[in-house]
Short mmCIF file of C-alpha atoms and ligand atoms in Angstrom, two decimals:
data_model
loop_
_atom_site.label_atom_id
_atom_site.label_comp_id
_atom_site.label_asym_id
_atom_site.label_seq_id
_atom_site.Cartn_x
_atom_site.Cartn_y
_atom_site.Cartn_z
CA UNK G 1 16.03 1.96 -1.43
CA UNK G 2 12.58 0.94 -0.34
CA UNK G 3 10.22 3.50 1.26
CA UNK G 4 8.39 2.61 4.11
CA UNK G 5 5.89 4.65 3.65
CA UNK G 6 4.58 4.80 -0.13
CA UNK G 7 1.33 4.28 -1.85
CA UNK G 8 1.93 0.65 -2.22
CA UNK G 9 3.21 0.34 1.71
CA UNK G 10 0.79 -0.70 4.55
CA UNK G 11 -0.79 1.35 6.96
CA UNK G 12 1.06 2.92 10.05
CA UNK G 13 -0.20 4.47 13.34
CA UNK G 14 2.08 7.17 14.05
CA UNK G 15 2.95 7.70 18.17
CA UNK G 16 4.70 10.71 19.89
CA UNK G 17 7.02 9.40 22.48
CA UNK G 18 9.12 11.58 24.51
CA UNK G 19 11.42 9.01 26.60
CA UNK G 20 13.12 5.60 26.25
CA UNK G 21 10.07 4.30 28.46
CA UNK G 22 7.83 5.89 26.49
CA UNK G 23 8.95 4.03 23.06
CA UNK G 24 9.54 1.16 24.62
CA UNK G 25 5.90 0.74 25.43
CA UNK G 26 4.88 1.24 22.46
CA UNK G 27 6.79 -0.93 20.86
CA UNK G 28 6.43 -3.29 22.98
CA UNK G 29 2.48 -3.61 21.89
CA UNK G 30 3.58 -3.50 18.30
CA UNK G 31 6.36 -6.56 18.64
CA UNK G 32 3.13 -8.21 20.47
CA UNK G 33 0.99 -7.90 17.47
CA UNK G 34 4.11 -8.34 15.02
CA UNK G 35 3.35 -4.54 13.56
CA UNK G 36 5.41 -2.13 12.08
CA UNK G 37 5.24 1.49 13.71
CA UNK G 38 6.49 4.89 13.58
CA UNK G 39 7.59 6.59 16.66
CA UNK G 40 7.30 10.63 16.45
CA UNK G 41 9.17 12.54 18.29
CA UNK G 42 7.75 16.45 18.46
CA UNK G 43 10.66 18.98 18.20
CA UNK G 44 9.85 19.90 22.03
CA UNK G 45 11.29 16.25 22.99
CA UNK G 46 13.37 16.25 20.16
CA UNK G 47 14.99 19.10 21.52
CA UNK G 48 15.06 17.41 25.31
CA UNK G 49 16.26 13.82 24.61
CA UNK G 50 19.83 12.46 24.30
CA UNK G 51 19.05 12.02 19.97
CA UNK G 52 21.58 9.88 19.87
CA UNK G 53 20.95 7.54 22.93
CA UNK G 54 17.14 7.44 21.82
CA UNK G 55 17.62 6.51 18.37
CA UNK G 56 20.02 3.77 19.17
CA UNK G 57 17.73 2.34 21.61
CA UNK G 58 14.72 2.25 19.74
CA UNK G 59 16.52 0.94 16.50
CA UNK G 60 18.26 -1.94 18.66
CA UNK G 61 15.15 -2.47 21.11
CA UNK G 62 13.16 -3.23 17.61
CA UNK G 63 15.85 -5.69 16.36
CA UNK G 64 15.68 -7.47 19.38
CA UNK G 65 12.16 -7.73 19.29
CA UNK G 66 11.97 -8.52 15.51
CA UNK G 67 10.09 -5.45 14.27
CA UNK G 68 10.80 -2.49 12.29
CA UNK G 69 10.42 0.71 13.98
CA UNK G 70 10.76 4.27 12.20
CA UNK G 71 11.45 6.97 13.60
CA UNK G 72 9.70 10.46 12.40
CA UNK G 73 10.55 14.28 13.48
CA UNK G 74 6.99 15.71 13.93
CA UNK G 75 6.01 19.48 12.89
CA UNK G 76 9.55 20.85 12.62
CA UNK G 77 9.55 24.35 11.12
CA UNK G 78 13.13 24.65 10.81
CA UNK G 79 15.54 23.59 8.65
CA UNK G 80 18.57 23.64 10.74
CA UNK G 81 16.53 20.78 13.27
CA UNK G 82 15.61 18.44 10.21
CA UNK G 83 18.90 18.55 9.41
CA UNK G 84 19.64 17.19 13.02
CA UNK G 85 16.83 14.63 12.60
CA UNK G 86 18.70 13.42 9.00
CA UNK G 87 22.17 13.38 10.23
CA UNK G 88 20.94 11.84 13.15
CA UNK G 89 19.08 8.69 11.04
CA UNK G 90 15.53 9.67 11.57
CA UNK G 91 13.74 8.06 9.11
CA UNK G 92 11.38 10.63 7.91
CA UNK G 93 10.79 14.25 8.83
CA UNK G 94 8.02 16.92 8.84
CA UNK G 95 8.53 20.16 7.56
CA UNK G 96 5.59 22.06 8.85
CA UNK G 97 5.65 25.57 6.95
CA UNK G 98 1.33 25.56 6.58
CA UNK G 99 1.41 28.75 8.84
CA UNK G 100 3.51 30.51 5.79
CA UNK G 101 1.72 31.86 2.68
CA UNK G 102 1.66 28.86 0.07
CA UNK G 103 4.23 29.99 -2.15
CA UNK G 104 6.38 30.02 0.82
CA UNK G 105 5.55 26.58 2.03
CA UNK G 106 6.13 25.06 -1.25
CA UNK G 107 10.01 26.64 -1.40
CA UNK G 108 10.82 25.18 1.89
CA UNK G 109 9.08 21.95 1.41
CA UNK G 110 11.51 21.74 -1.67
CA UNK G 111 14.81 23.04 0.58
CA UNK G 112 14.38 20.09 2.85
CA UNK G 113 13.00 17.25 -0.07
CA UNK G 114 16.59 18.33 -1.14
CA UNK G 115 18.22 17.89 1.73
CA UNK G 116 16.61 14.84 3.03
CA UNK G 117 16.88 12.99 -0.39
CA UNK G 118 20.46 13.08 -0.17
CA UNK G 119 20.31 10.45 2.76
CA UNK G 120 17.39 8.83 1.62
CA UNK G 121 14.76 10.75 4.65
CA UNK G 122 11.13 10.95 3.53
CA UNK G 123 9.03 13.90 4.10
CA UNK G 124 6.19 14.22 4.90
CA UNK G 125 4.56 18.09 4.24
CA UNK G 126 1.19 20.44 5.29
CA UNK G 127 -1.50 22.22 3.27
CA UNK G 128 -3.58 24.27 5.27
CA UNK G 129 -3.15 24.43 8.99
CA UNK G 130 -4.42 21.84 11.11
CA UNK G 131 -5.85 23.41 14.19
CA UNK G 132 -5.00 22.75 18.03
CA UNK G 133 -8.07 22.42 20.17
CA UNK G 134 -7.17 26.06 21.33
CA UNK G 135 -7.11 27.68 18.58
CA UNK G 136 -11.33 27.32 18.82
CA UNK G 137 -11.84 27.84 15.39
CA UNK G 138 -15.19 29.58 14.50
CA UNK G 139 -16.10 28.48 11.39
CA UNK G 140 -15.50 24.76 9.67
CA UNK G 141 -13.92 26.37 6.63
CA UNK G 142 -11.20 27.65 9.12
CA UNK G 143 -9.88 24.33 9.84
CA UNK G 144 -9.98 23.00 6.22
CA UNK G 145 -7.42 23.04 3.28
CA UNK G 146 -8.59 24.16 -0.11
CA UNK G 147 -8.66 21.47 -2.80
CA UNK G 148 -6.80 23.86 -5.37
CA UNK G 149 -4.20 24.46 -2.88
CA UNK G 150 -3.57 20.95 -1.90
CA UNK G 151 -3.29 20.27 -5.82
CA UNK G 152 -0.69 23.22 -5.98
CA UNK G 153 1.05 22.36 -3.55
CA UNK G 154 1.45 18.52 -4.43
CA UNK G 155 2.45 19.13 -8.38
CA UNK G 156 4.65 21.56 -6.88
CA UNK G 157 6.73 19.51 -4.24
CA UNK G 158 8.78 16.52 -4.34
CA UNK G 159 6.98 15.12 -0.79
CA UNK G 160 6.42 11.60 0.51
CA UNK G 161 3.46 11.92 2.84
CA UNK G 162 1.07 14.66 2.71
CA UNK G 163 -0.73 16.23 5.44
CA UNK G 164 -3.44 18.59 4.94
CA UNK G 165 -6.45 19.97 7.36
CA UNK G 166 -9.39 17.74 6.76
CA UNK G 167 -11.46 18.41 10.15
CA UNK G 168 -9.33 16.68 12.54
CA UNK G 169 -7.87 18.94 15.57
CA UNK G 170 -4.55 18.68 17.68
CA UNK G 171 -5.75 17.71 20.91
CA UNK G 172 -8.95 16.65 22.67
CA UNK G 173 -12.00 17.08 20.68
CA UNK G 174 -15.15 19.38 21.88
CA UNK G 175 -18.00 17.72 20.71
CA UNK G 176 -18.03 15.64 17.86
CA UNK G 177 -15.27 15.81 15.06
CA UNK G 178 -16.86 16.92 11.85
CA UNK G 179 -14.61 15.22 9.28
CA UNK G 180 -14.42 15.99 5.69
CA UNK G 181 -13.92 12.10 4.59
CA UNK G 182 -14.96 13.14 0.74
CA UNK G 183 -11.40 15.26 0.76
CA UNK G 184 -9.64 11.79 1.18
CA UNK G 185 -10.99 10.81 -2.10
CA UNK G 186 -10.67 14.04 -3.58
CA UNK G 187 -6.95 14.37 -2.88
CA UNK G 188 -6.13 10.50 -4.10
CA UNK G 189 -8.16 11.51 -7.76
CA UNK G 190 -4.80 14.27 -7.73
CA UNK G 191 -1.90 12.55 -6.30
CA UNK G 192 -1.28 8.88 -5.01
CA UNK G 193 1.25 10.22 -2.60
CA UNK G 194 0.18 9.08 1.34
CA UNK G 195 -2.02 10.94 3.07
CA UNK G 196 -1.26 11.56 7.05
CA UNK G 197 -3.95 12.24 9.38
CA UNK G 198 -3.07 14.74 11.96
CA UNK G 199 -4.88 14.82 15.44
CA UNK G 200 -5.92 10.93 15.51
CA UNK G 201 -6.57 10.83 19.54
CA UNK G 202 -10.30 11.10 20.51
CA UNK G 203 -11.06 9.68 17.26
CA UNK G 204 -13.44 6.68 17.96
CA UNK G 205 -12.12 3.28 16.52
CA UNK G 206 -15.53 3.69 14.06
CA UNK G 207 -13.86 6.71 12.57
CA UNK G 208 -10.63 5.02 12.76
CA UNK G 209 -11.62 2.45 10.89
CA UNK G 210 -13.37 4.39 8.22
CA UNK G 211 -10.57 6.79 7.69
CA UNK G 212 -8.51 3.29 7.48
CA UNK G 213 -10.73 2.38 4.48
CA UNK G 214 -9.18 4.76 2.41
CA UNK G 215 -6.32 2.89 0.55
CA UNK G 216 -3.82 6.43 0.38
CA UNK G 217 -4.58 7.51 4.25
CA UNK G 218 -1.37 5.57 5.67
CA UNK G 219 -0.52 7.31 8.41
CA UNK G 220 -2.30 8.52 11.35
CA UNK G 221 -0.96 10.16 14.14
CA UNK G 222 -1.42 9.36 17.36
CA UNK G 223 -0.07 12.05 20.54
CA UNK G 224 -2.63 12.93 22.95
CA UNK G 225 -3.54 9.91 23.89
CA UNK G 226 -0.25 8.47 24.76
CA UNK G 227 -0.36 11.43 27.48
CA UNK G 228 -3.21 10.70 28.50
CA UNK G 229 -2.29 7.16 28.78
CA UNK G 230 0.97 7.88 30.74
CA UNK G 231 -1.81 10.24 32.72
CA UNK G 232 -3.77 7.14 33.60
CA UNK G 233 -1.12 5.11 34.55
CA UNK G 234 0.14 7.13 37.13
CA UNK G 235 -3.78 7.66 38.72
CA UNK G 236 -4.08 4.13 38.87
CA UNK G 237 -0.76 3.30 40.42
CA UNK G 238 -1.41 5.92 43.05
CA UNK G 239 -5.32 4.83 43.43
CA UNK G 240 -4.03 1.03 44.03
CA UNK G 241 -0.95 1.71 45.77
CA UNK G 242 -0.94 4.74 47.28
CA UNK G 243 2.19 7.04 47.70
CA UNK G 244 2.24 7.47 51.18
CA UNK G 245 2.79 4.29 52.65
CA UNK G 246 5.84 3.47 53.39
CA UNK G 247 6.28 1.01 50.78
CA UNK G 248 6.01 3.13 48.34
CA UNK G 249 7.79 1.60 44.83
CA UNK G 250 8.31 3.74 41.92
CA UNK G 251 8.87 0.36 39.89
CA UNK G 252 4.99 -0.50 40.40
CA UNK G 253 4.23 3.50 39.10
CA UNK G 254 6.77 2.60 36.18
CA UNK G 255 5.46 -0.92 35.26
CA UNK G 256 1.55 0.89 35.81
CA UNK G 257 2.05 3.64 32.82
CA UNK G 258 3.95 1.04 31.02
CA UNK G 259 0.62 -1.45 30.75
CA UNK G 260 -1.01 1.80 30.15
CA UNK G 261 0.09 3.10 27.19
CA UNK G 262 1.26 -0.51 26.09
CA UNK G 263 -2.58 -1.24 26.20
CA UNK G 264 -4.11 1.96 24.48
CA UNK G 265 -1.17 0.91 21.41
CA UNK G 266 -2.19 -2.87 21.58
CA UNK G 267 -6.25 -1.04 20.71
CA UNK G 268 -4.92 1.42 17.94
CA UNK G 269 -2.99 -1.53 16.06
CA UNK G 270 -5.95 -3.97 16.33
CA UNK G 271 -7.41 -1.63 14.13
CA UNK G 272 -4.93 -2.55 11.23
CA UNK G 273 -6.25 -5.97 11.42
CA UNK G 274 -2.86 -7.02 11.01
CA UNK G 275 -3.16 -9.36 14.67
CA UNK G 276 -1.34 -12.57 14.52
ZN1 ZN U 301 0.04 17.15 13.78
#
């Protein structure tokens, strides 16, 4: 069986959808561009969504539109869930134990590479906690991994994608994101397994780009800003349209967040310079 995401693979952005319209706006930028793309689901909307509805919309929806589209549990710290996600046929889970003391996180990491290698699931796995904007973390060295753990932790596991606190925050940025780019480098000299970056919204498309110039970063993940999109296409709807007159349509609010986050997508995957 073929991984899709391996050090020989391309290069994925990541999205958290929480909805059918949601994915389906996304993917409708990446069946534009003729891209490959993971959809992430976080365990709140994992939790909220009809699993079974949303998975086989999103794997039909992609057939139809002659892409492939993975799907990806994101920052699950419970087993019991990723064994939803697997049994479900997400393609790849996160087991987020980075909170736990490392010995810790490497015996769970191995509890669910176990479990999800029995149905062929990837996983993807954190070193070092990656901090939410806030957590406003004091110091740099409180949002960074330490190389010896990372190396422990990788000759310890049996993990597809690795994850690991670099500089880059959950969120929206405050100022401007001080990112340790020599760790990317660092990390491939130890392991050739894929490296994930968390907290890719508010990244500009220079940084981006330079974090895409790394041949092991192949996944970057991409939340916030699918909010914020969704944010922005309801503003503009009502800023057009207005709600109180009396022809009011939802459909032109729908179709408004749709172009929205359709269009933010469209930017992210230009950045793969895999346009057609
Ligand atoms: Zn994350």
């Amino acid at each position: 069986m073929v991984k899709y995401i391996s050090s020989n693979s391309p290069q994925y952005f990541a999205f958290n959808v929480w909805s059918i319209p949601s994915a389906k706006a996304v993917m409708d930028a990446a069946s534009q561009l003729k891209c490959d793309i993971i959809l992430q689901t976080s365990m709140k909307a994992f939790q909220q969504l009809d699993i079974e509805e949303f998975h086989a919309y999103v794997k039909s929806y992609s057939q139809k539109k002659k892409i492939n589209t993975y799907l990806h549990l994101d920052h699950c710290r419970t087993l019991d869930w990723i064994h939803t996600a697997i049994e479900y046929g997400w393609d790849s889970v996160m087991i987020d134990a980075s909170d736990k003391p490392l010995d810790e996180n490497i015996r769970l990491t191995n509890e669910v590479a176990d479990l999800a290698a029995r149905k062929g699931v990837l996983v993807e796995a954190e070193v070092g906690q990656i901090r939410g904007q806030e957590d406003e973390i004091s110091s740099v060295e409180a949002g960074i991994a330490r190389m010896e753990d990372i190396d422990r932790f990788v000759k310890n596991t049996r993990i597809d994608m690795l994850a690991a606190a670099i500089g880059t925050v959950h969120g929206q940025y405050k100022g401007v994101p001080n990112l340790h780019y020599q760790m990317i480098s660092e990390i491939n000299e130890i392991t050739d397994i894929p490296f994930v970056i968390h907290g890719g919204s508010g990244l500009s498309d220079e940084i981006l780009s330079r974090l895409l110039s790394y041949r092991n970063v192949k996944k970057i993940n991409i939340s916030t800003e699918v909010k914020l999109a969704y944010k922005c296409g309801i503003e503009e709807s009502i800023c057009k349209n207005g709600v109180e007159k009396s022809g009011f349509d939802p459909l032109v609010i729908n179709s408004q967040i749709h172009t929205s986050i359709q269009n933010m997508t469209t930017n992210k995957l230009r950045l793969l310079g895999r346009t057609s």
